[in-house]
CSV table of C-alpha atoms in Angstrom, one decimal:
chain,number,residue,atom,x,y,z
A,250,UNK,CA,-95.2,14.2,-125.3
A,251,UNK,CA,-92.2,14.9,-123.1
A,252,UNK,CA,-89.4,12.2,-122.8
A,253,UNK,CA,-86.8,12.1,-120.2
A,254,UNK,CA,-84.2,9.1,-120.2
A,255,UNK,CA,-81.1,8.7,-118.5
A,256,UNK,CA,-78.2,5.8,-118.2
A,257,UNK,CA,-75.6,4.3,-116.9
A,258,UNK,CA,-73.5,1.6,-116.6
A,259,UNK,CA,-71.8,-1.0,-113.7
A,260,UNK,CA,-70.2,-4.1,-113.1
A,261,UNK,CA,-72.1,-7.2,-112.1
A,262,UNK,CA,-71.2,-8.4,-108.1
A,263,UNK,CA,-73.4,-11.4,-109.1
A,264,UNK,CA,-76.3,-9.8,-106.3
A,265,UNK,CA,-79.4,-8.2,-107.3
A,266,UNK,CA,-78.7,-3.6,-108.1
A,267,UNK,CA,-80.4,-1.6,-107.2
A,268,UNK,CA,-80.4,1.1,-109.3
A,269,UNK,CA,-81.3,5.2,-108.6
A,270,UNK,CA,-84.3,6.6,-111.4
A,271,UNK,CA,-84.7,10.0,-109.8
A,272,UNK,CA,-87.7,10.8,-113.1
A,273,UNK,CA,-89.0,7.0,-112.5
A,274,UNK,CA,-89.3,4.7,-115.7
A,275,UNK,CA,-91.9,3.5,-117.8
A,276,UNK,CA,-89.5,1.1,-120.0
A,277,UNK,CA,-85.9,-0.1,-118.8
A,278,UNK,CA,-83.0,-1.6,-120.9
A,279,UNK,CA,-80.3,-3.9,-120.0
A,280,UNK,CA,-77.4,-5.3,-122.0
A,281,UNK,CA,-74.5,-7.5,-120.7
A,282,UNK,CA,-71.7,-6.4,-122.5
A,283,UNK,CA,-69.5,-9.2,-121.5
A,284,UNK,CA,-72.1,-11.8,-122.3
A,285,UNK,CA,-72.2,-10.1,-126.1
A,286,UNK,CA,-68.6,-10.4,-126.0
A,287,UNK,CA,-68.2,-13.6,-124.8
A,288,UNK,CA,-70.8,-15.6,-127.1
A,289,UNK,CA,-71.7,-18.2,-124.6
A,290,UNK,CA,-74.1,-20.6,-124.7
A,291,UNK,CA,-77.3,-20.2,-122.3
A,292,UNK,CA,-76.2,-16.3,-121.5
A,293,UNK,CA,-78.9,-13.5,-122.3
A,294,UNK,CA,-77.9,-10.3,-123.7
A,295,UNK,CA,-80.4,-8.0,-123.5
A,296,UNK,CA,-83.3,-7.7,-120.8
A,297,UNK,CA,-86.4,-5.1,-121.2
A,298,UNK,CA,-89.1,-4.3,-119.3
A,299,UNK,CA,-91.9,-2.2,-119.9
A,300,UNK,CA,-94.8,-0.3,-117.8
A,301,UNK,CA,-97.7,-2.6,-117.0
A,302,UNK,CA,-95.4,-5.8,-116.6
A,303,UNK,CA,-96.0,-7.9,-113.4
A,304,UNK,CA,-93.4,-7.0,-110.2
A,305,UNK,CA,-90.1,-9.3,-111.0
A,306,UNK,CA,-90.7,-9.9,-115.0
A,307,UNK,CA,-89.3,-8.6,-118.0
A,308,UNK,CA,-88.2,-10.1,-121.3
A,309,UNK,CA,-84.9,-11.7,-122.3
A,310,UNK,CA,-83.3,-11.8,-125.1
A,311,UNK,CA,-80.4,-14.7,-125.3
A,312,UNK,CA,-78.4,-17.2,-126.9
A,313,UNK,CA,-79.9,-20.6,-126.4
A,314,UNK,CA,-78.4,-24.1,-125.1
A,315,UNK,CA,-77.6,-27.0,-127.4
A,316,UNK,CA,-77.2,-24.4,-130.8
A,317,UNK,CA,-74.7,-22.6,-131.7
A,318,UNK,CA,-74.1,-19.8,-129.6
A,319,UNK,CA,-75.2,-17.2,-132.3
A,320,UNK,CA,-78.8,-18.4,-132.6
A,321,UNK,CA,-80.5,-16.6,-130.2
A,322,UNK,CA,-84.3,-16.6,-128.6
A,323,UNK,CA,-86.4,-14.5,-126.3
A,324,UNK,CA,-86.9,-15.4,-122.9
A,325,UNK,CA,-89.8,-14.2,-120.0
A,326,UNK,CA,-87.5,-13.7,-116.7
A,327,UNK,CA,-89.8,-15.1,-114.6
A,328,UNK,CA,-90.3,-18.6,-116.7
A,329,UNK,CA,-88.4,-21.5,-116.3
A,330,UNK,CA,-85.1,-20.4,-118.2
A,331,UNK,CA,-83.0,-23.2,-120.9
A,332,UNK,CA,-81.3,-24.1,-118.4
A,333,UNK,CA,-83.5,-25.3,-115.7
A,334,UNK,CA,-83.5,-22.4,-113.2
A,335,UNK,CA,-86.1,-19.3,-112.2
A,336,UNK,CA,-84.2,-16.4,-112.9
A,337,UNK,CA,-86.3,-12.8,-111.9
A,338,UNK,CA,-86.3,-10.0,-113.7
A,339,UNK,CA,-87.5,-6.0,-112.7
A,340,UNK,CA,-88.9,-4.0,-109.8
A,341,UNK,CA,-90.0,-1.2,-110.0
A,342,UNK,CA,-90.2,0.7,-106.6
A,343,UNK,CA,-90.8,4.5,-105.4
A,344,UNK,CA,-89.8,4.8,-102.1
A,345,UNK,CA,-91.4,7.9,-101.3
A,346,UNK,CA,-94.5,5.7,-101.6
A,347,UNK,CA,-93.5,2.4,-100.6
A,348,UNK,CA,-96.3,-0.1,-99.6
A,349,UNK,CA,-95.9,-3.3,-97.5
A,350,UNK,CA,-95.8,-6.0,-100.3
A,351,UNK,CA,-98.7,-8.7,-100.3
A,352,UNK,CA,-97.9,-11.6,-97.0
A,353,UNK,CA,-95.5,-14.1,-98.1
A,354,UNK,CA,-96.0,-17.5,-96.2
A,355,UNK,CA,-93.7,-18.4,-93.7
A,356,UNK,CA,-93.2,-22.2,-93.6
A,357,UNK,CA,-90.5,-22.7,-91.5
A,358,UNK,CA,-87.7,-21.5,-88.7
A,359,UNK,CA,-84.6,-22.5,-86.9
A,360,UNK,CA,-83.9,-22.1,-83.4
A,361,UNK,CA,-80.9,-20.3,-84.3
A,362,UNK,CA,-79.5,-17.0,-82.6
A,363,UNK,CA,-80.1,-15.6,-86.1
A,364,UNK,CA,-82.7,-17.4,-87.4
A,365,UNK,CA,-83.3,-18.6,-90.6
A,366,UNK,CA,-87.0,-18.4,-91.9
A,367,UNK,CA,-87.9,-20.6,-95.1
A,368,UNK,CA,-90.3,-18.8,-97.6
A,369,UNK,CA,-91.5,-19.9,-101.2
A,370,UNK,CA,-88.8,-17.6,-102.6
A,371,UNK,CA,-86.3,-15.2,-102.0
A,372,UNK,CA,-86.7,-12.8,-105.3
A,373,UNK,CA,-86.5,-9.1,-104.6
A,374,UNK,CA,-85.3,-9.6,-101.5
A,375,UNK,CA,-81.7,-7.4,-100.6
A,376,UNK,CA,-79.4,-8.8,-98.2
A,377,UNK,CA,-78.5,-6.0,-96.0
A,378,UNK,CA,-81.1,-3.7,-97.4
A,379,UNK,CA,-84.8,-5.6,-97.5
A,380,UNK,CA,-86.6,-5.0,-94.5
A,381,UNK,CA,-89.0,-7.8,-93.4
A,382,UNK,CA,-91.9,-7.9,-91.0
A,383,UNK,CA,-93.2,-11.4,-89.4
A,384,UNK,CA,-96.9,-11.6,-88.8
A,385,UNK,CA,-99.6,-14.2,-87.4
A,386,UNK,CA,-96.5,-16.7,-85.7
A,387,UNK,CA,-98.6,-16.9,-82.6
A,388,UNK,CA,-95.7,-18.7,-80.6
A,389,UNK,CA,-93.6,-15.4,-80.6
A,390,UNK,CA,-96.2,-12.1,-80.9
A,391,UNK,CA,-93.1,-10.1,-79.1
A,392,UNK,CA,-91.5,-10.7,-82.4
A,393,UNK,CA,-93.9,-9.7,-85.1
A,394,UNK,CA,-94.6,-6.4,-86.1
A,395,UNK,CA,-91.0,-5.6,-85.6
A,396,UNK,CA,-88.9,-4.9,-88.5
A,397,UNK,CA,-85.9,-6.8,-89.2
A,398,UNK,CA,-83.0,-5.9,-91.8
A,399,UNK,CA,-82.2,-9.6,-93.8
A,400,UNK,CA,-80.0,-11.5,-95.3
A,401,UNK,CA,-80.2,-13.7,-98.2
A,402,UNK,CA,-79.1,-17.4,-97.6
A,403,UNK,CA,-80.6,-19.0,-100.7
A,404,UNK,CA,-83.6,-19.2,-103.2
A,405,UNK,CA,-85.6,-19.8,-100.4
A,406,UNK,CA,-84.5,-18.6,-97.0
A,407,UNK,CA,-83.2,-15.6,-95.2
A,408,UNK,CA,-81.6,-14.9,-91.9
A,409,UNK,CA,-82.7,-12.4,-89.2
A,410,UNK,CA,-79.3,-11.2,-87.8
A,411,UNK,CA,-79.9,-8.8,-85.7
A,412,UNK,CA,-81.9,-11.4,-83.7
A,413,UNK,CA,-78.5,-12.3,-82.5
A,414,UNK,CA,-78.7,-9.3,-80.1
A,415,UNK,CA,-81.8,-10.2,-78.5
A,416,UNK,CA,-81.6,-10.2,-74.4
A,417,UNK,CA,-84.8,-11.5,-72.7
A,418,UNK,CA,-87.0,-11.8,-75.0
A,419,UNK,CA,-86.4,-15.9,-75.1
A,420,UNK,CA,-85.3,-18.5,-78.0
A,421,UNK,CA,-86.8,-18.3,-81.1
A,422,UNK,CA,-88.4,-21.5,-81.3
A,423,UNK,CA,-87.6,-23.7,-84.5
A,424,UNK,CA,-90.4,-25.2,-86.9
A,425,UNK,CA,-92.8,-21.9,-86.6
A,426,UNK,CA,-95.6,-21.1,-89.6
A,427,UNK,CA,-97.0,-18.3,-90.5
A,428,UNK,CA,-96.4,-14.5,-92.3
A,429,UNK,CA,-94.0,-11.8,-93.2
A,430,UNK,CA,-94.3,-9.2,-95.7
A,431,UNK,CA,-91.3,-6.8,-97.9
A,432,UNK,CA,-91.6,-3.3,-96.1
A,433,UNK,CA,-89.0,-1.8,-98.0
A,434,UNK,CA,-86.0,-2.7,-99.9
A,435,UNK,CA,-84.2,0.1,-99.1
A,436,UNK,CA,-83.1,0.8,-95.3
A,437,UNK,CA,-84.2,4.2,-95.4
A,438,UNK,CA,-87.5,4.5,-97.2
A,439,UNK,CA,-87.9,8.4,-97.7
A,440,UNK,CA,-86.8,10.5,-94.6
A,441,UNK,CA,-83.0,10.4,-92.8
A,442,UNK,CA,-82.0,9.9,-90.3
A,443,UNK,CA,-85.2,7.7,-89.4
A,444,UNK,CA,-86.8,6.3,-86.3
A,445,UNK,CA,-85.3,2.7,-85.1
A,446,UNK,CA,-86.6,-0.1,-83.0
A,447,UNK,CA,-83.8,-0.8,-80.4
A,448,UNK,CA,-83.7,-4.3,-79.1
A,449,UNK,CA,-80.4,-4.2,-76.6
A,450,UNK,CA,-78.5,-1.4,-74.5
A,451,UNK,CA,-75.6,-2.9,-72.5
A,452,UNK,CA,-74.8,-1.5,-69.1
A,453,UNK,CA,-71.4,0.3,-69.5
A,454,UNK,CA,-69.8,3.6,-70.1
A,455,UNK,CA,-70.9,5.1,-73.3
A,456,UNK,CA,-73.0,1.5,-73.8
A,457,UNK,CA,-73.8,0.4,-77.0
A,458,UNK,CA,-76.9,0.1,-78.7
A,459,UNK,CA,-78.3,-2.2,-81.2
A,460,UNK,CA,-81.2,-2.1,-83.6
A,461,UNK,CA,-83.2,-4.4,-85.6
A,462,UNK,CA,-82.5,-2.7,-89.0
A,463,UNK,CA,-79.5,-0.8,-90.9
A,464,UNK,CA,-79.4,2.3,-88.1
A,465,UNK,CA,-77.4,4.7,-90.8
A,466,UNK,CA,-76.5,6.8,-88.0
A,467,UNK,CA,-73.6,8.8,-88.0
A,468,UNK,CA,-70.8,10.3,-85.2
A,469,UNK,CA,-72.4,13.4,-84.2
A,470,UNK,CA,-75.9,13.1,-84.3
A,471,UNK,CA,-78.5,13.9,-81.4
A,472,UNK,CA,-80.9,11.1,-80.5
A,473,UNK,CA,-83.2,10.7,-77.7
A,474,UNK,CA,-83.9,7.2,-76.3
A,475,UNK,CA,-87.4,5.6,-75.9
A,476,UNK,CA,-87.6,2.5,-73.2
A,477,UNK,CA,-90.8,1.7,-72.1
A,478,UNK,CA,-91.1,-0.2,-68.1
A,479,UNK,CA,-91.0,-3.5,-69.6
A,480,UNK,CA,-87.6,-3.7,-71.3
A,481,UNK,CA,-86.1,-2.7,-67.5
A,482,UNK,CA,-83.1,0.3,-68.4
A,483,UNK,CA,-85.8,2.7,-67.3
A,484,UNK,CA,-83.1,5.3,-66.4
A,485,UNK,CA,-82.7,5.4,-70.3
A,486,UNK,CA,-85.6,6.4,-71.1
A,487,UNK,CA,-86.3,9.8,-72.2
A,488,UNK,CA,-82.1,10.6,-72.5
A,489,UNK,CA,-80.8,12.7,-74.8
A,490,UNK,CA,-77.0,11.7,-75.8
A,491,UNK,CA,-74.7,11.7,-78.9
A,492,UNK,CA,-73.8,9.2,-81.3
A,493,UNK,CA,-69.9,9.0,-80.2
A,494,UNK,CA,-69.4,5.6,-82.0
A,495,UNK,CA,-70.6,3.5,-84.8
A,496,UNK,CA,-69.4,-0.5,-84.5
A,497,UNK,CA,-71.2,-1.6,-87.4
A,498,UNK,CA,-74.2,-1.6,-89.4
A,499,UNK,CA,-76.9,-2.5,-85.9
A,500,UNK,CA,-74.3,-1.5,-83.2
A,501,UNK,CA,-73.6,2.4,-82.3
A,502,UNK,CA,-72.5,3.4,-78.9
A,503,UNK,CA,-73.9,6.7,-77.5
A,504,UNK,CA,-72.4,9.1,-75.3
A,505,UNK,CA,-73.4,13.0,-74.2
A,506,UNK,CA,-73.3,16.4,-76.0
A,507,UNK,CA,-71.8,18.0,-72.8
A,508,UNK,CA,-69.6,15.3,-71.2
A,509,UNK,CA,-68.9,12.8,-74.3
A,510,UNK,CA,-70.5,9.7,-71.7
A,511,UNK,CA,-73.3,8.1,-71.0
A,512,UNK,CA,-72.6,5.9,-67.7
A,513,UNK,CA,-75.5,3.0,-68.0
A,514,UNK,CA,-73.3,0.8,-65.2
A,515,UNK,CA,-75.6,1.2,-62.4
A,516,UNK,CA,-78.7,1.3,-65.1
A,517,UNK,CA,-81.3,-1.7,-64.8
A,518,UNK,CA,-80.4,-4.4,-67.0
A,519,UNK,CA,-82.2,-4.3,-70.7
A,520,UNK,CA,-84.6,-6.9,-71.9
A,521,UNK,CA,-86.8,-7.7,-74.9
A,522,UNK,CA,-90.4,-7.9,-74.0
A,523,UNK,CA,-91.1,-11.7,-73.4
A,524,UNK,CA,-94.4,-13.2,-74.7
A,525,UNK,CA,-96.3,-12.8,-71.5
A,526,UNK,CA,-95.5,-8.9,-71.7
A,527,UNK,CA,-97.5,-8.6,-75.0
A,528,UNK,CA,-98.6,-6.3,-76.2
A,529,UNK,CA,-96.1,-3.9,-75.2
A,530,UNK,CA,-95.0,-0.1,-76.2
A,531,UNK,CA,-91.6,-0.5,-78.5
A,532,UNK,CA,-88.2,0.8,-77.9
A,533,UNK,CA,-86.7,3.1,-79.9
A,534,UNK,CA,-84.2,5.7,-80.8
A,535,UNK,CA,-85.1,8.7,-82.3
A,536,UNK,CA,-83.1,11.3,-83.9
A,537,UNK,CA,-83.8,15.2,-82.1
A,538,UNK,CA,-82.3,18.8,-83.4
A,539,UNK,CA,-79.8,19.4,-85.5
A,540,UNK,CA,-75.9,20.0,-84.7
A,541,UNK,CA,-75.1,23.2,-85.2
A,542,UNK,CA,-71.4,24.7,-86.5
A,543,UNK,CA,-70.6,28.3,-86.5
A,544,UNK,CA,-69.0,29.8,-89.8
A,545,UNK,CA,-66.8,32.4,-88.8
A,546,UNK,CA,-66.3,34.7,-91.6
A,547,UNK,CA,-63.1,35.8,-93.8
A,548,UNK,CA,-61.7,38.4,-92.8
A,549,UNK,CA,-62.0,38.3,-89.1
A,550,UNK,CA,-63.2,40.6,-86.8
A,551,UNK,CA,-64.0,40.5,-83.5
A,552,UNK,CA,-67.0,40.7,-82.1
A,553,UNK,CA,-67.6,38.9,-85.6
A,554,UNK,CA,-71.2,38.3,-86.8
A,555,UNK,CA,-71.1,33.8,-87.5
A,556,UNK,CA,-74.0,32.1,-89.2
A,557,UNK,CA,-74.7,28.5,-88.2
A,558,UNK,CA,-74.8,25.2,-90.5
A,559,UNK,CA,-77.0,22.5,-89.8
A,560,UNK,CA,-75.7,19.8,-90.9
A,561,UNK,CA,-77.7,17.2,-89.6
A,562,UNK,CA,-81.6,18.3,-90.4
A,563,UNK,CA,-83.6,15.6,-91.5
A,564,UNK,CA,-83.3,14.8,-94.8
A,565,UNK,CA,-86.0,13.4,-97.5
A,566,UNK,CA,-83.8,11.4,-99.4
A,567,UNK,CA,-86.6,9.4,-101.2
A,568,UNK,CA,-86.0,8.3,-104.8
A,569,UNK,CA,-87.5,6.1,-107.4
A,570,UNK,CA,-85.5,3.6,-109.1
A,571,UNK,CA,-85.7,-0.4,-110.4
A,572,UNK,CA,-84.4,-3.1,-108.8
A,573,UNK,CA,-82.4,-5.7,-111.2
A,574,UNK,CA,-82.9,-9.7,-109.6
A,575,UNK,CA,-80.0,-11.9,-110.1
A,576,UNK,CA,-80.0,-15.5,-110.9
A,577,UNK,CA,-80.8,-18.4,-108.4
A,578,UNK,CA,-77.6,-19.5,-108.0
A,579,UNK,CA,-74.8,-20.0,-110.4
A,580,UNK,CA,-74.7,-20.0,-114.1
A,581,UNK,CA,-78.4,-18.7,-113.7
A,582,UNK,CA,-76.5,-15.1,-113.1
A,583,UNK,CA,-75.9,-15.3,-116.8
A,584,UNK,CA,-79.4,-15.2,-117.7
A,585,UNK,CA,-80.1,-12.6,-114.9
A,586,UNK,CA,-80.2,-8.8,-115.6
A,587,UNK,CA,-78.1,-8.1,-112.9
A,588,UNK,CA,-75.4,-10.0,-114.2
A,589,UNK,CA,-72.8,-12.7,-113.2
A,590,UNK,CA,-69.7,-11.7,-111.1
A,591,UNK,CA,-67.7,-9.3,-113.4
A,592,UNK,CA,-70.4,-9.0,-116.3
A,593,UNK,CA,-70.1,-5.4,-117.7
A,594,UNK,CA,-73.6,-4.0,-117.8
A,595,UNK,CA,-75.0,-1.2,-119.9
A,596,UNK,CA,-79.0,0.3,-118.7
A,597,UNK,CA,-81.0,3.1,-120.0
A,598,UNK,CA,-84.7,4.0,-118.5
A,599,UNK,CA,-87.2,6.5,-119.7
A,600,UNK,CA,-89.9,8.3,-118.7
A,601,UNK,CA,-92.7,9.3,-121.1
A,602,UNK,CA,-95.0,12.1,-120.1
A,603,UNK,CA,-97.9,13.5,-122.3
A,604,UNK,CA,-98.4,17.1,-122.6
């Protein structure tokens, strides 16, 4: 029997961590130091989880409400915790073989340049790293099947905000039912950089482009554009450019390897595929080649001999690792084992093999 562990240590942002298992686990262990220290009341101390456990459970161990604070009981994440709040516990995920999660109903929306969409609950779910698919809202099929980065408003909504940058594709209409499922919780499941839906290009010199997840692109890279008829900039479509800019974590603007500009001025407006479009081809960008740098070697001589770094191949950067909930709002962080703001938290995994 062969046993690998490793561990590590951080400090509570009272969010959910995500934390990198290269080896994968079958057992995990959590203590909050500052919990230990700290002797409170309806805090846990220690949080395990072991292989077999259902996705977001574990076992906490804690001291309980209304005794003094040096009794202490165990505690399943996932129940109904002493102080009247679901806190969740561990997910285990492999990115390099991610699956969409099971469909999650979608009860509600607002009409909202960022909408919000209401769902049972919130746990596992990132903000700024969970990517969400809609499915079966029949008002708006231009919408699903798209992939959307989220954020996390509360136990039971999240926001769509890159939806913000929609052009043409019309209002997302408030009060809407139906699906969605997890696609990954990472932005980049396994290979970077990655294939993105683009849902806006502005007409400009150098114009910016926005996607509906986490691009992670970075100054320098090639991409080629893909715009099909029905989103209008057809002069985009098939261009080759560089990423001159990044704005933020949707926006980059894209210029050309020769001539550092891209001049979409006189380019056909871009639109979203409207309703009566679907179905429809996608837009996207999609990283080409690598960049090439020439090493010039020590000492030199002319006509030298140079070898060439590529320093922008794509790059499988899949990992495994477990993903620590956090409470459901306020003191539930306590009993959470990712920790409160500023909780100092100690984790060890293994990995058991048999020879």
């Amino acid at each position: 029997m062969l046993t690998i562990t490793t561990q590590g240590s951080f400090v509570s942002n009272g969010s959910s961590q995500l934390i990198n298992i290269p080896e994968g686990a079958n057992w995990m262990k959590v203590v909050n130091w500052s919990n230990i220290v700290a002797n409170t009341a309806a805090s846990a101390f220690e949080f395990e989880w072991y292989q077999g456990m259902p996705i977001n459970d574990g076992i906490a161990s804690g001291f309980v409400v209304g005794t003094p604070a040096a009794t202490y009981g165990m505690l399943n994440c996932r129940s109904i915790d002493v102080i009247g709040q679901t806190v969740g516990g561990f997910t285990l995920f492999d990115t390099t073989t991610q699956t969409p999660s099971a469909t999650i109903a979608v009860t509600d929306t607002t009409a909202a340049n960022a909408p919000v969409v209401t769902v049972a609950s919130t746990n596992g779910i990132v903000s700024n790293q969970t990517i969400v698919r809609l499915s079966n809202i029949s008002e708006v099929p231009n919408i699903c099947g798209i992939d959307f980065t989220v954020t996390v408003d509360s136990a039971t909504t999240f926001t769509l905000p890159a939806f913000a940058n929609v052009t043409g594709g019309g209002t997302f209409p408030a009060g809407l039912a139906g699906y969605c499922r997890i696609i990954s919780v990472v932005p980049f499941p396994e290979f970077y950089p990655a294939n993105r839906t683009v849902i806006n290009i502005t007409q400009a010199m150098n114009p910016q482009v926005t996607t509906s997840v986490v691009h992670g692109l970075t100054v320098g890279q090639n991409v080629r554009m893909h715009v099909p008829a029905v989103c209008g900039m057809i002069q985009m479509d098939n261009l080759e450019g560089t990423v001159v800019g990044v704005l933020d974590a949707y926006n980059f603007i894209i210029g050309n390897a020769e001539q550092d500009s891209v001049d979409s001025t006189g380019f056909n407006p871009f639109t979203w595929p409207s309703v009566i479009n679907y179905p429809y081809e996608i837009p996207q960008v999609v990283p080409v080649g690598e960049v090439a740098t020439n090493i010039v070697p020590v000492p030199f001589i002319w006509p030298y001999p140079t070898s060439h770094s590529y320093h922008d191949a794509t790059n499988n950067i899949g990992f495994r690792g477990m993903l620590l909930a956090s409470g459901s709002n306020g003191d539930a962080d306590l009993l959470s084992p990712a920790g409160a703001i500023g909780n100092i938290m100690y984790w060890q995994a293994g990995h058991v093999e048999n020879m």
